[in-house]
Amino acid sequence: MSSPEIASLSWGQMKVKGCSTTYKDCKVWPGGSRTWDWRETGTEHSPGVQPADLEEVVKKGVKTVVIGRGMSEALQVPPSTVDYLKKNGIDVLVLQTEKAVEEYNALAAQGVRVGGVFHSTC
C-alpha cells in the first residue's frame, strides 16, 4: 500500500488524493488519511507535537515521518518527539508545512513508506 499524495495545500485547507474530505490539519500514512484533531491528545502550539500525536502513524509501519509545523512554523516539535521516532527506527523531517508537503509527496512518489502530520495554518 502506498502513501497517498497530498493533492493541495492552502491556508487552513489540505486535500489528499483519493479522499473527499478537506482537512485543516491531517495525518497521512500508507493507505490512508484522517483529520488530525489536536483535542485528542491535548496538543497546543507549545510545547507542540507529542509522541501521542504520532503513535497512530507509527503503527502503520512507516519508515519516515514528515512533520509540518504550520505556514509560519508556529507549531513546536520538542526533542522528546523526535527521540520517540528515532527510537522506533523512523527517520523524521520537521519542516515548514509547504516544504513538508513537498518532501512528503517526493518520498511517497519514490515508494517510501512515509507518513506525516501537517498543520495548515499558523
Coordinates of C-alpha atoms in Angstrom, one line a residue:
M1 CA 0.0 0.0 0.0
S2 CA 1.4 3.4 -1.0
S3 CA 1.3 6.7 0.8
P4 CA -1.4 9.0 -0.7
E5 CA -0.3 12.1 -2.4
I6 CA -1.3 15.4 -0.8
A7 CA -3.1 17.0 -3.7
S8 CA -3.4 20.6 -2.5
L9 CA -2.4 22.9 0.4
S10 CA -3.6 26.4 1.2
W11 CA -4.1 28.3 4.4
G12 CA -6.4 26.2 6.5
Q13 CA -7.1 23.6 3.8
M14 CA -5.5 20.4 2.7
K15 CA -6.7 17.8 0.3
V16 CA -5.4 14.2 0.0
K17 CA -5.7 12.4 -3.3
G18 CA -8.5 9.9 -3.3
C19 CA -10.2 11.4 -0.3
S20 CA -13.2 13.7 -0.5
T21 CA -12.6 15.3 2.9
T22 CA -10.9 18.7 3.2
Y23 CA -8.7 18.8 6.2
K24 CA -7.4 21.7 8.3
D25 CA -4.8 19.6 9.9
C26 CA -4.2 16.0 8.8
K27 CA -2.4 12.7 9.4
V28 CA -1.4 10.6 6.5
W29 CA 0.1 7.1 6.2
P30 CA 0.4 4.3 3.6
G31 CA -3.2 3.6 2.6
G32 CA -5.0 6.4 4.4
S33 CA -5.5 9.7 6.0
R34 CA -7.7 11.4 8.6
T35 CA -8.2 14.7 10.4
W36 CA -5.6 15.5 13.0
D37 CA -7.7 16.6 15.9
W38 CA -5.4 18.2 18.5
R39 CA -8.0 17.8 21.2
E40 CA -7.5 14.0 21.2
T41 CA -4.1 14.5 22.8
G42 CA -4.3 18.0 24.2
T43 CA -1.8 19.3 21.7
E44 CA -1.2 23.0 21.6
H45 CA 1.3 25.1 19.6
S46 CA 3.7 24.9 22.6
P47 CA 5.1 22.5 23.6
G48 CA 3.8 21.2 20.3
V49 CA 3.6 17.8 18.6
Q50 CA 3.6 14.9 21.1
P51 CA 4.5 11.3 20.6
A52 CA 0.8 10.5 21.2
D53 CA 0.1 12.5 18.0
L54 CA 2.3 10.2 16.0
E55 CA 1.5 6.8 17.5
E56 CA -1.2 6.0 15.0
V57 CA 1.1 6.9 12.1
V58 CA 4.0 4.9 13.5
K59 CA 1.7 1.8 13.9
K60 CA 1.1 1.8 10.2
G61 CA 4.7 0.7 9.6
V62 CA 6.2 3.9 8.2
K63 CA 9.9 4.3 7.6
T64 CA 9.8 8.1 7.6
V65 CA 7.6 10.7 9.3
V66 CA 7.3 14.2 8.0
I67 CA 6.0 16.9 10.4
G68 CA 4.6 20.1 9.0
R69 CA 5.0 22.9 11.6
G70 CA 2.5 25.3 10.0
M71 CA 2.8 28.0 7.4
S72 CA 4.6 30.3 9.9
E73 CA 6.2 27.4 11.8
A74 CA 4.2 28.3 15.0
L75 CA 3.8 24.6 15.9
Q76 CA 6.7 23.4 18.1
V77 CA 8.3 19.9 17.9
P78 CA 10.1 19.1 21.2
P79 CA 13.2 16.9 21.2
S80 CA 11.3 14.2 23.0
T81 CA 9.0 13.7 20.0
V82 CA 12.0 13.4 17.6
D83 CA 13.6 11.0 20.0
Y84 CA 10.5 8.9 20.1
L85 CA 10.5 8.4 16.4
K86 CA 14.3 7.7 16.2
K87 CA 14.0 5.1 19.0
N88 CA 11.4 3.4 16.8
G89 CA 13.8 3.4 13.9
I90 CA 11.9 6.0 11.9
D91 CA 13.6 8.9 10.0
V92 CA 12.0 12.3 10.8
L93 CA 11.8 15.5 8.9
V94 CA 10.5 18.7 10.7
L95 CA 9.7 21.5 8.2
Q96 CA 7.5 24.4 7.4
T97 CA 4.3 22.9 6.1
E98 CA 4.6 23.8 2.4
K99 CA 8.2 22.4 2.4
A100 CA 7.0 19.4 4.4
V101 CA 4.2 18.6 1.9
E102 CA 6.8 18.8 -1.0
E103 CA 9.1 16.4 0.8
Y104 CA 6.3 14.1 1.8
N105 CA 5.0 13.9 -1.8
A106 CA 8.5 13.4 -3.2
L107 CA 9.1 10.5 -0.8
A108 CA 5.6 9.0 -1.5
A109 CA 6.3 9.2 -5.3
Q110 CA 9.6 7.2 -4.7
G111 CA 7.6 4.5 -3.0
V112 CA 8.9 5.2 0.5
R113 CA 6.6 4.1 3.4
V114 CA 6.1 7.7 4.6
G115 CA 3.6 9.1 7.0
G116 CA 3.0 12.6 8.3
V117 CA 1.2 15.1 10.4
F118 CA 0.6 18.5 8.9
H119 CA -0.7 21.8 10.4
S120 CA -2.1 24.0 7.7
T121 CA -2.4 27.4 9.4
C122 CA 0.0 29.4 11.5

